[in-house]
Short mmCIF file of C-alpha atoms in Angstrom, two decimals:
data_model
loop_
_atom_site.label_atom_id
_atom_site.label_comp_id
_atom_site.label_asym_id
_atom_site.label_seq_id
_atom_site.Cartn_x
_atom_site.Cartn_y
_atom_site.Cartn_z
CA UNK A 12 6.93 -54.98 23.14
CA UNK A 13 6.56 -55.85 19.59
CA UNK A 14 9.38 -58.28 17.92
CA UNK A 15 10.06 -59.48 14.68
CA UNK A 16 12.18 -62.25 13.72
CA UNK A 17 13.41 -63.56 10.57
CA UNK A 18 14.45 -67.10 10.35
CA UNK A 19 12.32 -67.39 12.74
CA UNK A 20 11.28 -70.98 12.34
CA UNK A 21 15.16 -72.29 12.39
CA UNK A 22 16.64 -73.36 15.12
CA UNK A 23 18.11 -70.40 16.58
CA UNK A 24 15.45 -67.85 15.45
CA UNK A 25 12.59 -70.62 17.19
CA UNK A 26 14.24 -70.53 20.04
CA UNK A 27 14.66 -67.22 20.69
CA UNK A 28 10.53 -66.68 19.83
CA UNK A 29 10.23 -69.30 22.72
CA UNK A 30 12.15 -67.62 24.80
CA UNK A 31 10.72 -64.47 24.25
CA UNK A 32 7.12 -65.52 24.72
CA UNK A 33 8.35 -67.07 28.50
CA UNK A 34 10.11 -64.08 29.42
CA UNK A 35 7.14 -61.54 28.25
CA UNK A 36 3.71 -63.14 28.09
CA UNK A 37 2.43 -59.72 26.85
CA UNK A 38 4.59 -59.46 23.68
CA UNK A 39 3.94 -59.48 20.52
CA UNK A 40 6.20 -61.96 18.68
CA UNK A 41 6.50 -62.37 14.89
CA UNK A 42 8.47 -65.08 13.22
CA UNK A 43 9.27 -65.24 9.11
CA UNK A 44 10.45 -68.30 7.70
CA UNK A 45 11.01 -69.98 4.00
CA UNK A 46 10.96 -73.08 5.65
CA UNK A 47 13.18 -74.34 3.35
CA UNK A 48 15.30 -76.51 5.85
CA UNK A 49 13.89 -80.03 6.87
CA UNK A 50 12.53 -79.40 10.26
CA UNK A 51 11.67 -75.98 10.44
CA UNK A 52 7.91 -76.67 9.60
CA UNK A 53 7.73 -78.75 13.36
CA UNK A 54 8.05 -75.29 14.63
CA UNK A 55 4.73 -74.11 13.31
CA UNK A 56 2.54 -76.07 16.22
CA UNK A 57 4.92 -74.84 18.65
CA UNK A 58 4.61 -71.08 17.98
CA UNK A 59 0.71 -71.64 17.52
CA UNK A 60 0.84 -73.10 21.10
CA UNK A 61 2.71 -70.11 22.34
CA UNK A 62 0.54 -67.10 20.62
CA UNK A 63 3.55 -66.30 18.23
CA UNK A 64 2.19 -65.25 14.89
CA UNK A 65 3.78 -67.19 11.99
CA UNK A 66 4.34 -65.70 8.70
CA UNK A 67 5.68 -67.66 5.50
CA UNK A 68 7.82 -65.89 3.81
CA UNK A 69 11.33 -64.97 2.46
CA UNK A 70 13.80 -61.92 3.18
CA UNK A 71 15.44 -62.49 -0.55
CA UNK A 72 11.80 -60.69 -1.51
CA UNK A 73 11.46 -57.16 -0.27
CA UNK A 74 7.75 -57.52 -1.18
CA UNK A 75 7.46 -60.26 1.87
CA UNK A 76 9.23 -58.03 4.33
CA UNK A 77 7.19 -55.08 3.59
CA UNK A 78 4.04 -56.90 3.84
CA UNK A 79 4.09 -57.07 7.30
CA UNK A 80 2.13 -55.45 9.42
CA UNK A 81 3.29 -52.09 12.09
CA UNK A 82 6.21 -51.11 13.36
CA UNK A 83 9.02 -53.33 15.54
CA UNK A 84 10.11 -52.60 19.18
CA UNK A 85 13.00 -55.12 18.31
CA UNK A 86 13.96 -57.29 14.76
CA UNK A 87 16.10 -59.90 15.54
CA UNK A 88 18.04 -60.79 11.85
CA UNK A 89 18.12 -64.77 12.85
CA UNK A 90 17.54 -65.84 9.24
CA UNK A 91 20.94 -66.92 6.78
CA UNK A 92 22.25 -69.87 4.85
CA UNK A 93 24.33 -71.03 7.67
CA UNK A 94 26.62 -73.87 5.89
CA UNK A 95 30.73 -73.00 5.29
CA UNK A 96 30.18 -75.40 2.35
CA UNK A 97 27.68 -73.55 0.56
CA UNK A 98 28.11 -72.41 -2.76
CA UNK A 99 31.73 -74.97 -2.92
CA UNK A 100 30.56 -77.39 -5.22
CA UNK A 101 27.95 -75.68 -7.35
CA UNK A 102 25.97 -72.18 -7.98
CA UNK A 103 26.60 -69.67 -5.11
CA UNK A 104 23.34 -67.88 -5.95
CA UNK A 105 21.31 -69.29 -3.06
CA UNK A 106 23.47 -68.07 0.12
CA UNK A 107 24.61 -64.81 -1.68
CA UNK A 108 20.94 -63.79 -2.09
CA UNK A 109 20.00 -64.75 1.28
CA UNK A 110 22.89 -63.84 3.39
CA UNK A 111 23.54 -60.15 1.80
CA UNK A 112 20.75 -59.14 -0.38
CA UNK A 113 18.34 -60.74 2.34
CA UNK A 114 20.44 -58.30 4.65
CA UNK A 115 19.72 -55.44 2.31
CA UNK A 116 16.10 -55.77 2.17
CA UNK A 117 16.21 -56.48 6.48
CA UNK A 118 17.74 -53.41 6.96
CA UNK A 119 15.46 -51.39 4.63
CA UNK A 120 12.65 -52.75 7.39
CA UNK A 121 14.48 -51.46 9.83
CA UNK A 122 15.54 -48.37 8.92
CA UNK A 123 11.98 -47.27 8.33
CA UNK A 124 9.85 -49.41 11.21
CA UNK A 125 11.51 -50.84 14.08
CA UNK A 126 13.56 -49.36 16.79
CA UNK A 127 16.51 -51.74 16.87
CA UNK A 128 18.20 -54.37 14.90
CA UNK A 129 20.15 -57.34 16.79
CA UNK A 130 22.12 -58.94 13.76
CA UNK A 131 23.55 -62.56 14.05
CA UNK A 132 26.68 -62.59 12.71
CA UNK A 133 29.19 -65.54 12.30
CA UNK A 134 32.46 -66.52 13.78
CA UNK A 135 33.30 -67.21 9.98
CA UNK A 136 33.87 -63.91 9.34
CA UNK A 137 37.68 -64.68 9.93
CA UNK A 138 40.09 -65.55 7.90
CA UNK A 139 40.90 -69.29 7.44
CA UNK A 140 44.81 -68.79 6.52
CA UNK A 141 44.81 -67.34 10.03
CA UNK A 142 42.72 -69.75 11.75
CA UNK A 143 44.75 -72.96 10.15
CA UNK A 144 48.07 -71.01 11.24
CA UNK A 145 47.12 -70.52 14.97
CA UNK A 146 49.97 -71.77 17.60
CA UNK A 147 48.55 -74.70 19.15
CA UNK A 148 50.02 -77.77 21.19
CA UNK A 149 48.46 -81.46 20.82
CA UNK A 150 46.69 -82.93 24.11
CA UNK A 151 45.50 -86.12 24.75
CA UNK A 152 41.93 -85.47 23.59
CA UNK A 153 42.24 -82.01 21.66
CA UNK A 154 44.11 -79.26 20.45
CA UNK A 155 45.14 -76.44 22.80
CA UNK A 156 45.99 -73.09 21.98
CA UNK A 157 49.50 -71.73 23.16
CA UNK A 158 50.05 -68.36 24.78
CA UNK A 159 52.18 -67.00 21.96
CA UNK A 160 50.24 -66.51 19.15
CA UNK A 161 52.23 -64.35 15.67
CA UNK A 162 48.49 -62.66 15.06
CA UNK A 163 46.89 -59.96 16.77
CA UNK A 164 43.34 -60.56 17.99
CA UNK A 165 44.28 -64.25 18.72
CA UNK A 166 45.49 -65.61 22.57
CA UNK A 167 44.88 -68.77 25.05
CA UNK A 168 41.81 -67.29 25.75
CA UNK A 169 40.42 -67.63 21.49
CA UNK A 170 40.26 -65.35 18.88
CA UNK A 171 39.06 -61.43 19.42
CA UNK A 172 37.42 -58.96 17.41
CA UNK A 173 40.26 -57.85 16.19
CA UNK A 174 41.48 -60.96 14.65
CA UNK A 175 42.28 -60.86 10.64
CA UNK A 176 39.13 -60.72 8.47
CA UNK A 177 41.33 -59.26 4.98
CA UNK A 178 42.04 -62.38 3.42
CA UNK A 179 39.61 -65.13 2.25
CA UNK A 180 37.13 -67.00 4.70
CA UNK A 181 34.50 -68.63 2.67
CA UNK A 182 31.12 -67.52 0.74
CA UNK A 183 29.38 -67.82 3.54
CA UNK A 184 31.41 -66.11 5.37
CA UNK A 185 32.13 -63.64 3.16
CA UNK A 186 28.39 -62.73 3.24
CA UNK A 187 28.09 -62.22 6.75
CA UNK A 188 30.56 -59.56 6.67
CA UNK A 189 30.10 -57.94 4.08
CA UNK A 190 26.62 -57.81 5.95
CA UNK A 191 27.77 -56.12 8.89
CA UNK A 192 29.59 -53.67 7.19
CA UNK A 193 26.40 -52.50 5.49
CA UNK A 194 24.83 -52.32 8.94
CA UNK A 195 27.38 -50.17 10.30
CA UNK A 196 26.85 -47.44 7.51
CA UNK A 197 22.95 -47.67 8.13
CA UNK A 198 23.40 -47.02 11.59
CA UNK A 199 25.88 -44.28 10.89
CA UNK A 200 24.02 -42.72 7.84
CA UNK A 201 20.44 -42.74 9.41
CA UNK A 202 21.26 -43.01 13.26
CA UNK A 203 19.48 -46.46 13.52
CA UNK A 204 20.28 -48.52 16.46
CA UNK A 205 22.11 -51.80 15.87
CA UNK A 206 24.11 -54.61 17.08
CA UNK A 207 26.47 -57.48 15.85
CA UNK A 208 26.96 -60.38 17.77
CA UNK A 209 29.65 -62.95 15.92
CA UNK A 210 28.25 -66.15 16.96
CA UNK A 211 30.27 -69.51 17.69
CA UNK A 212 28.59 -72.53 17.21
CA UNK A 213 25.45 -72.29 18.93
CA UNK A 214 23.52 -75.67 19.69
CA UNK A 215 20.85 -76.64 21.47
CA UNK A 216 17.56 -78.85 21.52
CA UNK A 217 15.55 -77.87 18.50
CA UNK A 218 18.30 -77.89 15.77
CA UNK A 219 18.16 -80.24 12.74
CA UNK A 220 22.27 -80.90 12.71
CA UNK A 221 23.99 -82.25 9.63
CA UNK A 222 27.23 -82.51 8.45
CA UNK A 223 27.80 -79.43 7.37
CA UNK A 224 25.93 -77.09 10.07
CA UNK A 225 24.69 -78.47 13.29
CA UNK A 226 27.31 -81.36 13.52
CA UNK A 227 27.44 -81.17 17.52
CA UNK A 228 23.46 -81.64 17.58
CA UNK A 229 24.27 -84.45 15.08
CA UNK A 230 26.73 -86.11 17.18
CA UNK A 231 23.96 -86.88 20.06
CA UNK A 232 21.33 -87.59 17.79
CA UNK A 233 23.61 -90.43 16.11
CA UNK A 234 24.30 -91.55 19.53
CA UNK A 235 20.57 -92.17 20.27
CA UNK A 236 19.26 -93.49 16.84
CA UNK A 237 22.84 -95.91 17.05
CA UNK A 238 23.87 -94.56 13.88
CA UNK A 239 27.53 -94.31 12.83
CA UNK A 240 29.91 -90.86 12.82
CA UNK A 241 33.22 -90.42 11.43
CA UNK A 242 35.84 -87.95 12.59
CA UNK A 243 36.93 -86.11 9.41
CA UNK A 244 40.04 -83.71 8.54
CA UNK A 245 43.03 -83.18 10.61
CA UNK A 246 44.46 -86.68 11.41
CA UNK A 247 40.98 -87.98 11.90
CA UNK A 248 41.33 -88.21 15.96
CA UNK A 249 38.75 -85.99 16.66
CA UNK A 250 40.62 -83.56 18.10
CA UNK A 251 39.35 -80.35 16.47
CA UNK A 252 38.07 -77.88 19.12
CA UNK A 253 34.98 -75.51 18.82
CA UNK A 254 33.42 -73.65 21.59
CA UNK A 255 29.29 -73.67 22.32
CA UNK A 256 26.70 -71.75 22.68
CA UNK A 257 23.22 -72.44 23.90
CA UNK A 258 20.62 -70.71 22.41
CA UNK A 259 19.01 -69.44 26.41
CA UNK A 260 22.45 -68.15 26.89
CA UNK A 261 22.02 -66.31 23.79
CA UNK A 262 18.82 -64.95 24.75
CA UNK A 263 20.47 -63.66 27.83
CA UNK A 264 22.31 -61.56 26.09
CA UNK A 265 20.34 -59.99 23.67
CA UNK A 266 17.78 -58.85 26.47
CA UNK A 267 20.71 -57.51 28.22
CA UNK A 268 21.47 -55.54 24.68
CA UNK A 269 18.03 -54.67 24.08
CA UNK A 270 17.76 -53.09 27.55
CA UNK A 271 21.39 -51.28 27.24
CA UNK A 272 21.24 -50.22 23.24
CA UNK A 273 21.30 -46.63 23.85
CA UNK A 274 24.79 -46.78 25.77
CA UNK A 275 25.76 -48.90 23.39
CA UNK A 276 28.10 -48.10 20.12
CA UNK A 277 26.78 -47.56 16.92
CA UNK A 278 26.41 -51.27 15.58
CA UNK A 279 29.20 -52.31 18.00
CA UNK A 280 30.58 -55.67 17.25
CA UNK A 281 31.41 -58.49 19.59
CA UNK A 282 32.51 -62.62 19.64
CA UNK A 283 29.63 -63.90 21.44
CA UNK A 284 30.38 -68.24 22.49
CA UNK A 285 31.06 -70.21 25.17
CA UNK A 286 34.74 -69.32 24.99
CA UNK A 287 37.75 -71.62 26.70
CA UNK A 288 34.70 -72.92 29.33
CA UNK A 289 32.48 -74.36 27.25
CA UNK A 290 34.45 -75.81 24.53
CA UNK A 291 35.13 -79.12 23.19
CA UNK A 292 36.57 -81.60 20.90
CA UNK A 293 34.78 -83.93 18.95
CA UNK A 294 36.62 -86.63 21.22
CA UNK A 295 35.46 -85.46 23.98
CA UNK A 296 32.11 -85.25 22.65
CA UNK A 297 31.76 -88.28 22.04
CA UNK A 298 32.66 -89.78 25.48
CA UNK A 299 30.05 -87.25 27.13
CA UNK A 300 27.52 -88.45 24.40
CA UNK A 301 28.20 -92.30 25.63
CA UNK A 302 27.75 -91.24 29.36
CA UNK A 303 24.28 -89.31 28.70
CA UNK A 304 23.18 -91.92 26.27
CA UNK A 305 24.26 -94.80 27.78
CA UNK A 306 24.86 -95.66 23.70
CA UNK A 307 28.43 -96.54 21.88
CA UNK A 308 28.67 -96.12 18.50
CA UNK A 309 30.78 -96.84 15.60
CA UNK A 310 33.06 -93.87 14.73
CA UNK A 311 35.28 -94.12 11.54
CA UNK A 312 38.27 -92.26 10.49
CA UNK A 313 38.85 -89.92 7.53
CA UNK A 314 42.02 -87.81 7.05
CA UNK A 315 41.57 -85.64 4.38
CA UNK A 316 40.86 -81.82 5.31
CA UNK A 317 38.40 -79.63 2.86
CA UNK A 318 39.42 -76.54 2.10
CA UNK A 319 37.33 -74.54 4.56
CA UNK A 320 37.83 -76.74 7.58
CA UNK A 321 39.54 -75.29 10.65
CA UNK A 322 41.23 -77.31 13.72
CA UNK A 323 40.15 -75.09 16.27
CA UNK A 324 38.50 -72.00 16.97
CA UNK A 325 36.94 -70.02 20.45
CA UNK A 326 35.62 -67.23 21.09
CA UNK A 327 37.53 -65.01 23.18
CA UNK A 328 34.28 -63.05 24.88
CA UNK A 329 36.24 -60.17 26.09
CA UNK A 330 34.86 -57.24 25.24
CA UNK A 331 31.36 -58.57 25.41
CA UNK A 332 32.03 -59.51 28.95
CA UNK A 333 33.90 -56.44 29.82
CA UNK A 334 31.03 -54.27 28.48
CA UNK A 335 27.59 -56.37 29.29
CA UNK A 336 28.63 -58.60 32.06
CA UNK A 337 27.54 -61.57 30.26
CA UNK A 338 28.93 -64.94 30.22
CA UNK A 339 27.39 -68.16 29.10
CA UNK A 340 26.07 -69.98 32.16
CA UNK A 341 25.47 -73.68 29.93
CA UNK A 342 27.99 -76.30 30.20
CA UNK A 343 28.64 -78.89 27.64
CA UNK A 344 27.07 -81.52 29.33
CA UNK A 345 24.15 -78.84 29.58
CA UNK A 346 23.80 -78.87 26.09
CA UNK A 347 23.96 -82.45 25.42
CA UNK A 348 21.62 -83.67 27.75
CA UNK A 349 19.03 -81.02 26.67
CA UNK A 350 19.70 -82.10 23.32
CA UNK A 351 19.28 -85.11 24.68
CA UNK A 352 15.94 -85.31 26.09
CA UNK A 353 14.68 -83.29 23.06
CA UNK A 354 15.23 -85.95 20.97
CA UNK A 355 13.89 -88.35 23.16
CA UNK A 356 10.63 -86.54 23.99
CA UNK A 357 9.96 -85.76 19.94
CA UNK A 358 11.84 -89.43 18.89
CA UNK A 359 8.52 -90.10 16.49
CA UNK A 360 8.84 -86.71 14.79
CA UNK A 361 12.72 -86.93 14.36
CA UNK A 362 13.46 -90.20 13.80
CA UNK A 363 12.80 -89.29 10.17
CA UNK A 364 15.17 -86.10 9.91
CA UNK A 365 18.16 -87.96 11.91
CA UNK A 366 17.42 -91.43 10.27
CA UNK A 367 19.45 -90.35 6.75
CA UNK A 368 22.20 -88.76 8.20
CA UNK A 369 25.72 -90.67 8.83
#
């Protein structure tokens, strides 16, 4: 099998290369990469380890796509400007040229050479009035979603597919949709096989986390350099709730897609996370980062919300479940500890990249 994947030397799209090249010796595996984000260029000894052919390059230029060489058994779209901030405080040019023109040219590559597209969509796709108006009860350590919710898609088991997406929900976000909904004509217009998975936050060893995209990878790394957090927005408890995803879980799934494509819908759409089960508050975080750390750090307090920030938001996996059998198998203390020794086994390399943040 022969698969391409752009972004391939961020965190998700590297791990998915990895976990390609273990589950098919045999395969041919191509990863494209700006390497624009801090990080990504440790990647380039690992895939040169592993046989996985690197190629610099950027999917905003058609020119760098089409310079590749043969066709694709599978193109895994893995690259995007992934941060809800972007394009807030200054020029959106940057994520609107990668996130939807970048999906323009990937699909033109598809179309013509490869014989499926698995597209990484975004839980952001939804609609942030919504998501701030959710019914939801105050616990001890987070916020819990009631069993009466006012909009459709939305229950105690997270928010569906068919959860608003009309009203405003960020650049980035806005992006990502607009990028599916491109993908859906292709595969209408020229029969080309597709699919969408809407992505929680997925985290894992092998992510650079900041503030603004990777924070839960951020939150164990400040735990084992000693380096102060802060709980920000929403009372500043730490109480806001996402759901996880590891990145092996992730590659569970899209073999199982790749192997079922042809029963599946024409660029069928579905919430892939950890849902209610592997979910978590930043409060809770934090105690399961003390236990696997054996570290305590200071943790300040800042109350004001930004515009885009949610209190809480799972992914009710349904319809992927229903239709795949999948289910994420990783736990939250999973995740953390194989953050955890990630960090601890690469400590020289990343000590640099963690050392700024706060």
């Amino acid at each position: 099998m022969r698969i391409l994947i752009t972004g391939g030397a961020g965190f998700v799209g590297s791990r998915l290369a990895l976990a390609f090249r273990e589950a098919g010796p045999q395969d041919e595996i191509v990863a494209l990469d700006n390497l624009r984000r801090r990080g990504s260029e440790l990647n380039i000894p690992l895939f040169k380890k592993n046989q996985i052919e690197f190629v610099h390059g950027d999917i905003r230029s058609a020119d760098d796509l089409n310079d590749l060489k043969g066709n694709f058994d599978v193109f895994v779209e893995a690259s995007a400007e992934p941060s809800v901030l972007a394009g807030l405080s200054g020029s959106p040019a940057y994520v609107l040229q990668t996130n939807l023109t970048g999906t323009l040219n990937c699909l033109e590559l598809a179309r013509k050479r490869a014989g499926m597209m698995v597209f990484l969509s975004t839980s952001r796709v939804y609609s942030i009035q919504p998501l701030r108006e959710l019914a939801l009860r105050e616990g001890s350590t987070r916020l819990e979603l009631k069993a009466d919710q006012k909009f459709s898609g939305a229950s105690e088991k997270g928010v569906a597919e068919n959860f608003p997406t009309h009203l405003p929900r960020s650049i980035y976000g806005a992006t990502k949709l607009a990028s599916e909904l491109v993908i859906q004509e292709y595969a209408d217009t020229y029969g080309m096989k597709a699919v969408i998975n809407r992505c929680g936050v997925i985290a894992g060893p092998g992510q650079f986390g900041k503030v603004d995209q990777g924070v839960f990878t951020l939150w164990v790394a400040n735990h084992y350099f000693g380096k102060p957090l802060k709980y920000t927005g929403f009372g500043g408890q730490g109480k806001q709730v996402r759901d996880l995803l590891h990145p092996l879980d992730l590659f569970d799934l899209i073999q199982t897609q790749i192997r079922q494509i042809q029963s599946l819908g024409a660029a069928e759409v579905y919430n892939v996370g950890g849902g209610t089960e592997v979910s978590t508050s930043l409060c809770e975080l934090t105690a399961i980062c003390q236990q696997v750390t054996g570290r305590k750090i200071e943790i300040a307090s800042d109350t004001q919300t930004t515009s885009v920030d949610i209190p809480l938001y799972i992914s009710d996996n349904t319809k992927v479940s229903q239709a795949l059998g999948w289910k994420p198998k990783k736990s939250i203390k999973d995740i953390v500890e194989n953050i955890h020794q990630w960090i601890r086994q690469n400590e020289v390399d990343l000590r640099p990249i963690f050392g700024g943040e706060s």
